[in-house]
C-alpha cells in the first residue's frame, strides 16, 4: 500500500496530526498522508447505514475540516465490506412512531416535519459546502443516500464491482438530500439518469461512467482507496489558497450566470493576487522560462 | 409483441381505460398497459408533419394527461413510417399570407406575431410541464420540430436507422420551441451540438448518442416502441407520488440554484412524507431486513 | 489545402475583404473563404504567450468582428508551432513591480487590482460575447489561459498530439478569465474536470474528448485548421440572421431558466420571423415538397 | 358622468364595440370610451364574492382582452355597493366535502390539491399577465382576495371610505393568489405591510396610501370610476405599441436584474423602433421644435 | 403597563413558560404574554454593544425560538437606557491583535478572515431566518450594527427621541451584516438611504419614517415596548400555521420572481390547506355569513 | 456660494486637479472641491439635448472618473437654464434616414438596430456602473432621457420649479436606457409611476417626491448645485474604500438574493478589513470611548 512509501518524519507528523483530530462515534478519521484526511463511514456491521448519529457526525466533521488548517484534501470512503446501503430504515421509521406522529393537525405536522427535513439536509449541505476538495472512494454497495453522498464530492472513484441504485422511488420518496438537487448539475446523460431515478433499478460501473458519476475505475477496494489518497496527496501539495479558491469559484459557478461568475472571480482575486506566493511563483517561472528558452 | 403477455383481466381494464380517453383528430391514444398511455402522432400520410391541429391537440392532450389519474407514464411515438419531419410548411407559410401579412406597421406586426409565437410555444410547454414521465420512441426521420419534441421528453429511445437534423437554420429561423431553450440544459457535447445547430446537417444515431440525445438504441421501430412501453410499465408500477415528485423536483432543479433545490425539496417532502405508503414501505423493509440479516 | 478550390472571383473578393481588415500588432487576420475570418495569435517566437498587447488586440478585434457585416464565421488558431502556452509571465510579474506594488494600504491595493482584473476579463468577455460563431483550431500546447480561450469558442477542433493543462493552480492562482467561469457550463465530466483543475496536470486528447472540451480530432495542424475553415465556410453559407440568432439564443440559454428562454425566443423571433427570406424559404420548400410527394 | 361628453359617432362606435364583446355569467363588460373596456365584477347580491365561476370568467376575460385589438386600456371595478368581500366561502368549503376529501392518503391528497391551487392561481395570473394597462377603481369593501386582485392591476384608485383587510390569516391560510407573491414587489412600507398581513386587521385609506397600495383618492364610487375611465381614455389615446411595450418591459423588470432588463429592452426595441409611427412622431416633433425655437 | 391586564391563570402559564426558557449571558428572555417572547439585549452598562458573546447568544437564541413551539411572536428590544450603540469596538480591535494578525501571507489572511466574517454573518442570518414574526422596539441610540439588527426584523416601532446612524463608513467599513444586504429590499427612499450610508450622519425619527425604517412612533421607551408586546400578542392569537406560513412566503418573495412565488405558494399550501382548522374556520364563517345576510 | 469658503491652498490644489481633467466637447468638468468632480451637460443653447456626441462623452467621462483616483464623488448637473430636455430629436431622426434605413430585409434591419441600441445603452450603463457616488442636481426641465439619467445617480436633489416628464410614450417608444430598467428598483409609488409612464404627462416636485425620485428640494438652481457639492464634499472626506465598497455592495444588492448579498459582502470584506485604516479607526475610537465613558 501507498502508505509504506512514507519516511519516518512524515509518519510522525501524520501520527501527531491524527491524534489531534476529534473523534466521532460513527466516523473514523486519520491522516494517511500529510494534510490529507481519510474519513471512513464506520458502522461496518450495519453496512454503514446512515442513522441520526451518522448524519450528526458528518455535519460536525465536515464543518470542522472546513476550518481545520492542517487539512487540505479529504478522502471519503467506508469501513468494511460496502460503502453504504443508504439511510438506516430504523431511523426512517421513527416518522411513523415518533414526535411527528403525535401531532394531530396535518398542517402543523407538515410544518414540524419541514424543520426536521431541513436538519437532515443540513448534514449533507455541510459536506457540499466544505471548501476543501473531497474525493469519494466507493465500492461494494452504493445505494440510496449513498448516491446523495457522492453528489457532495468533487471527484468520484469506484471499484469495478460496485452496485449502484437510486432507490428512493422504491421507498415511495422523492430524494431530498442531494441526488435530485445537486447531481443534475453534474450528470452527463439526463435520459439515462431519469430512467434510473424513475425505476430505482440497480446499475453497474459502465452505466455509472456513462452518467459521469464515476471518472475512474479500479480493481479492488484497496486500489480505489490508495488511488484516492494518492490524488488527495498531490492536491495537498499545491497552494491551498489556489486549490480552495478554485473550488469556491467552481461551486459558485454551478448556481450563477457567467456574468456573475466573472464578477465574483474578479472580487475574489483582488485580494488573492496580493499573495507573496504568486509573485514568487511567477518570478521563479519567468527565470526558469528564460533559462529554458535560451537553451533552445 | 409485449402486449401478448397480458392476461385477460388486464386486457379488459386496459380496454375500459382506453375507451374513456378523449379522442383527437391528429393524435391516437391507447393504454397498451395499465396506467401507461401511448400517444401516437397520427398524420402518417403527411409524415406526421406538425400543423396547427397537431399543436392544439398536443396541448389539450398533455394538459389532460397531467391531471388524468389513471395515467402514470406516457410513451410518445409516431404512426406510420417516420416519427415526424417537423413543422408542416403549409402551416408556416400562413405567415406570408394570413392575418399578420395584413398589418402594415412593423411594430404592430411584431407585437401580433409575438402573441402568435407564444401560443405555439404553449403547445410544447404543456408537454414539458406534464408531471408524468414521458418516454419518446423515435425512428425514421426526426427533423426540426421533432428535436424540439424530444427536448420535452424525460427519456429518449431510438431505432438504429433514425435520421436526425436540427434543420431550423436551413429555414432561416432560430429554433424557438425547445431545441435552443431546453436541450442545452441536458445535452452532453456542446461543441458538437453547436456544430449541428449552425450547419443544420443530418446526423445519425452515433452522434445522437454522443450528444446525450438518445440513451438506448434498438433495431426496429417495433423494438423501440416495445422497450419504451416496457419501461413505462415498470415506472407505472412504482408509487406515483414518488415518481411524479421526483420529476417535479428534477424539472425544478434545471432552473434553480442548489440552495433553492434543497428548500423546494424540503417544502415538498414536508407533506409527501406524511404518506401512509412510506410508513408501510419502510416498516416492511425494516422487517425484511431484520429477517435477511438474521439469516446471514 | 482547401483554399485551392476557390475560383478567381472568390479569390479577388477575399483579397478585397482581407485588405479592408484592421491590422493588429499581435494578431493576424485573413479571409481564407468569403465571410470567414481566420484569426491567428501571432507571437510565434514567444509561443503565442498572451501579454497586455494580445489581450488588448483580442478585445478590439472581436468587438470589431461582432459588428463587421462581411464576417459571418471566425476560426481562431495560432501562428507557429503551438496554439498558446498561456499568459505571458513577464506580464504577470508586473504585479510585483508595477503600479499596484506602490500602493501601501492593502484595501486600496485590492480595490485597484480589482479594476485591473476587470479589464483583463473584458478582453475574453469580448470573445465570448461576439455573436458570430467561433471555431477554435488547436494544436501543440494549449496551457493555462489557452483553456480560457477555448471556453469562449463555440466549437473546438484539435490535432491529435495537443498537450493540454489547466495550469493556474500551479501558479498559485484560481483561474479568473473563463475556465472556472464558463467551462463548467459546457463540460461533460465534472469529476474528471475538478481533478484536472486541482492538480494542474497535463492531459491529452483522449481526456480532452472525455471532458467534452474537443469534439473532433485531426492528424496535423494543417488538417485541423482546414477542417475548421471548411466548417466555418459551411456556416457562413447559411442565413446569417438564423445562425447569429441561434448563437444569441444559445448563449442566453446558458444563464437563464427555461421559462425565460422561451420568453426571450418569443420576443426575438417576433421581429426575425418578419424576414422576407423565411417566407421565400418556406414557400420554396413547400413547392419542392409537393413536387417530391407527387413523385412518390 | 363623463360618458355624457361623448358625441354621437363615438357613442355608436362604442355601442358596436360593446355588442361584440363576449358575455360572461359573473362579469359585465362595456366600452365606456373607445378602446377602453370596463370590467365589472357582477355578483352584487353576493357582494361580488369570488366563486369558481368568477375565477373562470376572469381568466377567460383577461386572456381574451390580452389579444383583443380594440381594447387598449381596462378599468376593473365592481357592480353594486362594494368592490368585493373576497373569496366565496361556499366555494372554499368544497375542500372539506368535495373530491379532495375522498382521497385517503395525505400525499396523494396534497398532490391533487396542488393541481387545484395551480388552477385558481392561473385565474389571477391571467390578469397580471394581460399586456394592456389595468386600472382598479375600488370602493366599499376590499377584503382578502380583493387585495390579491389589486396586486394584479397597474394603477389603483379608491374612494375615500373603502375598508381594506388582508384577511387570509384569519381564515388560517397564507395568501396564495397574489398578495404575498406580487404585492411585496410594489409595496412601500414593509413594516406596516407585515403588521397588516400578520394581524388581518382592517385598515383605511390613509394606511392604504402609506403602503403605496392606492395612489389617488376620490369622494364617491362614481368619482373613482369616472376618474379611472378618464385616465384609461388618456392612455388609450397613446400609441398602443409604446404603452404595451412599456408595460411588458415594466413587468419584466420586476423579476430581472438590471443587466437583463437592458438586454430585454434592447431586443424588444430592435423591432419596435422600426415602426413608421416613431419616424413620423420624431420628424413632426423636430419640425415643431425648430418652429418653436425660431420664435424664441 | 399592559402586563397588569393579565389574569392569574395567564400569569402562571407565563411564569411556567419563562422558567423553561434557556438562559443566556448577554440576553434576557421572558414571556410577557402567552406565546410572546421578549428578547432583551442585556449589556446595559456597555450600552448593549455587541461583542462575540452577544453575537453567539443571538444565534443560539433565535435558532432555538425558531423551533420552540410555545413561541409564536418575538419582541426584540434592549435593556437600559439605549437600544444598542452597535458592534463593540474592543471586539473589532481583536482583528489587529488576534489570530489573523499572526498570518503573514495576505491571501491566507483573507481566506481566514472570510471564514471569520461568515461566522459573524451567521448570527444575524439566524434572526432573519427565524420563521416567527419579530417586532423591534427601539429607543435611545440605534447605531451601526443596530441598523443591521433592525433589518432582520419584520416590524419596527420606535420611541420619538431615538438617534439613528448607519455609521460603518465612519469606521472605514462597508456594512456586511444586513444593512447593505437586506435593508435595500425594504427601504422606501433610496436617494435618502444612500445619502445616509455614504455620510454616516445621524438622523432622527422623521427621516427614519421617510425611509420606511420605522412604521410607528411612541413617546417613551415603555410605550414602544408595550405597543410591540401588544401587537405580538395579537399576532400570537392567530393561527400559527397561517402566520408562519405568511412569513415564510414573504421572505421567499424578497428573493424570487413572481412566477416562482406562485409555484412556492402552490406547493406550500398543498399541504397547509389540509389543516382541519381551515375547514372549521371556513364552515364557521359560512354559517355566520348566512346568519348575517339573513338579517340584512 | 460655498466655493468662497475655500482657503488658498485648497483653491490651488483644485485648480491643479481641474487642469488635469480631460476635456470634452459636450461636457464641462471642474473640481469645485478637492476630490469632487462637477460634471455639467454643456449644450446650453440646445437645452442640453442629448445627441450622439453627448452619449459618447458621458461614456468616456464616467469610465474615466471610475478609475481616476483623485475623484471620490461626482455632481451631475446641466449648464444654462435647464437640466436637459432629453434625447436630441435630430439624432433620433437619423433612424429614418441613416444606415438602418438602407437595409431592406426587416430581420437584418432589426439585428443591426439591436447593436445600435446596445451602444446607446452602453453610455448610460457607464454612469450606472461608475463606482463613485453620483449626486444629481436638477432644475428647469427634466424630460425623457433626463429621467433615465436620474435613474443612474445615487442621490437626487432638485430645485422647486423643475418640470418632469417620462415622455417616451409620446414619441411612440418604450424607454430603453434606464427609466424602465433601473428606476422600478428604487421607485416608491408604483401605481403613480405607471400612471406617469403610460400617460407621459408632466409632473412637478410634489409627485417627484411622492415617487421617491427626489429626496431634497431647494429654491434655486444655485442652491441645489451648492447643496449637492456640499454633500459630495462630505462624502469625499470619508474613507474612499468604505464609500466605494458601500456603493459596490448596494448596487450588487439591487440584483441579487439576500443569501448572495451576504456571500458577496463576506468575500468583499475579507480583503477590505485588512486595511490599516480600519485598525487605526477602531483603536482610536476605542480609546476615545474609554475616555468618554470615564468622564460620565
mmCIF file with all atom_site columns, C-alpha atoms in Angstrom, chain D residues 227-285:
data_model
loop_
_atom_site.group_PDB
_atom_site.id
_atom_site.type_symbol
_atom_site.label_atom_id
_atom_site.label_alt_id
_atom_site.label_comp_id
_atom_site.label_asym_id
_atom_site.label_entity_id
_atom_site.label_seq_id
_atom_site.pdbx_PDB_ins_code
_atom_site.Cartn_x
_atom_site.Cartn_y
_atom_site.Cartn_z
_atom_site.occupancy
_atom_site.B_iso_or_equiv
_atom_site.pdbx_formal_charge
_atom_site.auth_seq_id
_atom_site.auth_comp_id
_atom_site.auth_asym_id
_atom_site.auth_atom_id
_atom_site.pdbx_PDB_model_num
ATOM 1  C CA . UNK D 1 227 ? -61.514 59.187 -12.903 1.00 0.00 ? 227 UNK D CA 1
ATOM 2  C CA . UNK D 1 228 ? -60.327 55.685 -13.767 1.00 0.00 ? 228 UNK D CA 1
ATOM 3  C CA . UNK D 1 229 ? -62.202 55.726 -17.087 1.00 0.00 ? 229 UNK D CA 1
ATOM 4  C CA . UNK D 1 230 ? -60.833 59.176 -17.837 1.00 0.00 ? 230 UNK D CA 1
ATOM 5  C CA . UNK D 1 231 ? -57.256 58.014 -17.170 1.00 0.00 ? 231 UNK D CA 1
ATOM 6  C CA . UNK D 1 232 ? -57.845 54.859 -19.229 1.00 0.00 ? 232 UNK D CA 1
ATOM 7  C CA . UNK D 1 233 ? -59.107 57.021 -22.059 1.00 0.00 ? 233 UNK D CA 1
ATOM 8  C CA . UNK D 1 234 ? -55.953 59.135 -21.980 1.00 0.00 ? 234 UNK D CA 1
ATOM 9  C CA . UNK D 1 235 ? -53.810 56.009 -22.047 1.00 0.00 ? 235 UNK D CA 1
ATOM 10 C CA . UNK D 1 236 ? -55.891 54.572 -24.906 1.00 0.00 ? 236 UNK D CA 1
ATOM 11 C CA . UNK D 1 237 ? -55.148 57.675 -26.946 1.00 0.00 ? 237 UNK D CA 1
ATOM 12 C CA . UNK D 1 238 ? -51.411 56.966 -26.873 1.00 0.00 ? 238 UNK D CA 1
ATOM 13 C CA . UNK D 1 239 ? -49.520 54.638 -29.230 1.00 0.00 ? 239 UNK D CA 1
ATOM 14 C CA . UNK D 1 240 ? -50.610 51.135 -28.148 1.00 0.00 ? 240 UNK D CA 1
ATOM 15 C CA . UNK D 1 241 ? -47.248 49.744 -29.187 1.00 0.00 ? 241 UNK D CA 1
ATOM 16 C CA . UNK D 1 242 ? -45.494 52.179 -26.841 1.00 0.00 ? 242 UNK D CA 1
ATOM 17 C CA . UNK D 1 243 ? -47.898 51.677 -23.937 1.00 0.00 ? 243 UNK D CA 1
ATOM 18 C CA . UNK D 1 244 ? -47.976 47.887 -24.144 1.00 0.00 ? 244 UNK D CA 1
ATOM 19 C CA . UNK D 1 245 ? -44.227 47.783 -24.767 1.00 0.00 ? 245 UNK D CA 1
ATOM 20 C CA . UNK D 1 246 ? -43.754 49.869 -21.602 1.00 0.00 ? 246 UNK D CA 1
ATOM 21 C CA . UNK D 1 247 ? -45.957 47.515 -19.575 1.00 0.00 ? 247 UNK D CA 1
ATOM 22 C CA . UNK D 1 248 ? -44.175 44.435 -20.915 1.00 0.00 ? 248 UNK D CA 1
ATOM 23 C CA . UNK D 1 249 ? -40.812 45.982 -20.027 1.00 0.00 ? 249 UNK D CA 1
ATOM 24 C CA . UNK D 1 250 ? -42.014 47.095 -16.569 1.00 0.00 ? 250 UNK D CA 1
ATOM 25 C CA . UNK D 1 251 ? -43.391 43.655 -15.735 1.00 0.00 ? 251 UNK D CA 1
ATOM 26 C CA . UNK D 1 252 ? -40.160 42.093 -16.995 1.00 0.00 ? 252 UNK D CA 1
ATOM 27 C CA . UNK D 1 253 ? -38.185 44.447 -14.727 1.00 0.00 ? 253 UNK D CA 1
ATOM 28 C CA . UNK D 1 254 ? -39.988 43.247 -11.582 1.00 0.00 ? 254 UNK D CA 1
ATOM 29 C CA . UNK D 1 255 ? -38.243 39.898 -11.878 1.00 0.00 ? 255 UNK D CA 1
ATOM 30 C CA . UNK D 1 256 ? -34.931 40.527 -13.572 1.00 0.00 ? 256 UNK D CA 1
ATOM 31 C CA . UNK D 1 257 ? -31.554 42.079 -12.969 1.00 0.00 ? 257 UNK D CA 1
ATOM 32 C CA . UNK D 1 258 ? -30.701 45.453 -14.412 1.00 0.00 ? 258 UNK D CA 1
ATOM 33 C CA . UNK D 1 259 ? -28.349 43.850 -16.920 1.00 0.00 ? 259 UNK D CA 1
ATOM 34 C CA . UNK D 1 260 ? -31.143 41.583 -18.115 1.00 0.00 ? 260 UNK D CA 1
ATOM 35 C CA . UNK D 1 261 ? -33.606 44.484 -18.278 1.00 0.00 ? 261 UNK D CA 1
ATOM 36 C CA . UNK D 1 262 ? -31.283 46.302 -20.641 1.00 0.00 ? 262 UNK D CA 1
ATOM 37 C CA . UNK D 1 263 ? -30.764 43.205 -22.742 1.00 0.00 ? 263 UNK D CA 1
ATOM 38 C CA . UNK D 1 264 ? -34.515 42.632 -22.999 1.00 0.00 ? 264 UNK D CA 1
ATOM 39 C CA . UNK D 1 265 ? -35.267 46.281 -23.830 1.00 0.00 ? 265 UNK D CA 1
ATOM 40 C CA . UNK D 1 266 ? -32.561 46.194 -26.487 1.00 0.00 ? 266 UNK D CA 1
ATOM 41 C CA . UNK D 1 267 ? -34.053 43.116 -28.148 1.00 0.00 ? 267 UNK D CA 1
ATOM 42 C CA . UNK D 1 268 ? -37.558 44.476 -27.741 1.00 0.00 ? 268 UNK D CA 1
ATOM 43 C CA . UNK D 1 269 ? -36.863 47.837 -29.307 1.00 0.00 ? 269 UNK D CA 1
ATOM 44 C CA . UNK D 1 270 ? -34.814 46.361 -32.148 1.00 0.00 ? 270 UNK D CA 1
ATOM 45 C CA . UNK D 1 271 ? -38.102 45.574 -33.821 1.00 0.00 ? 271 UNK D CA 1
ATOM 46 C CA . UNK D 1 272 ? -40.295 48.218 -32.233 1.00 0.00 ? 272 UNK D CA 1
ATOM 47 C CA . UNK D 1 273 ? -38.131 51.132 -33.366 1.00 0.00 ? 273 UNK D CA 1
ATOM 48 C CA . UNK D 1 274 ? -38.808 50.042 -36.939 1.00 0.00 ? 274 UNK D CA 1
ATOM 49 C CA . UNK D 1 275 ? -42.341 51.404 -36.553 1.00 0.00 ? 275 UNK D CA 1
ATOM 50 C CA . UNK D 1 276 ? -43.277 54.070 -39.074 1.00 0.00 ? 276 UNK D CA 1
ATOM 51 C CA . UNK D 1 277 ? -45.116 55.869 -36.265 1.00 0.00 ? 277 UNK D CA 1
ATOM 52 C CA . UNK D 1 278 ? -41.932 56.742 -34.472 1.00 0.00 ? 278 UNK D CA 1
ATOM 53 C CA . UNK D 1 279 ? -40.346 58.141 -37.574 1.00 0.00 ? 279 UNK D CA 1
ATOM 54 C CA . UNK D 1 280 ? -43.403 60.307 -38.094 1.00 0.00 ? 280 UNK D CA 1
ATOM 55 C CA . UNK D 1 281 ? -43.577 61.376 -34.436 1.00 0.00 ? 281 UNK D CA 1
ATOM 56 C CA . UNK D 1 282 ? -39.941 62.296 -34.392 1.00 0.00 ? 282 UNK D CA 1
ATOM 57 C CA . UNK D 1 283 ? -39.980 64.160 -37.671 1.00 0.00 ? 283 UNK D CA 1
ATOM 58 C CA . UNK D 1 284 ? -43.119 66.046 -36.594 1.00 0.00 ? 284 UNK D CA 1
ATOM 59 C CA . UNK D 1 285 ? -41.571 66.976 -33.258 1.00 0.00 ? 285 UNK D CA 1
#
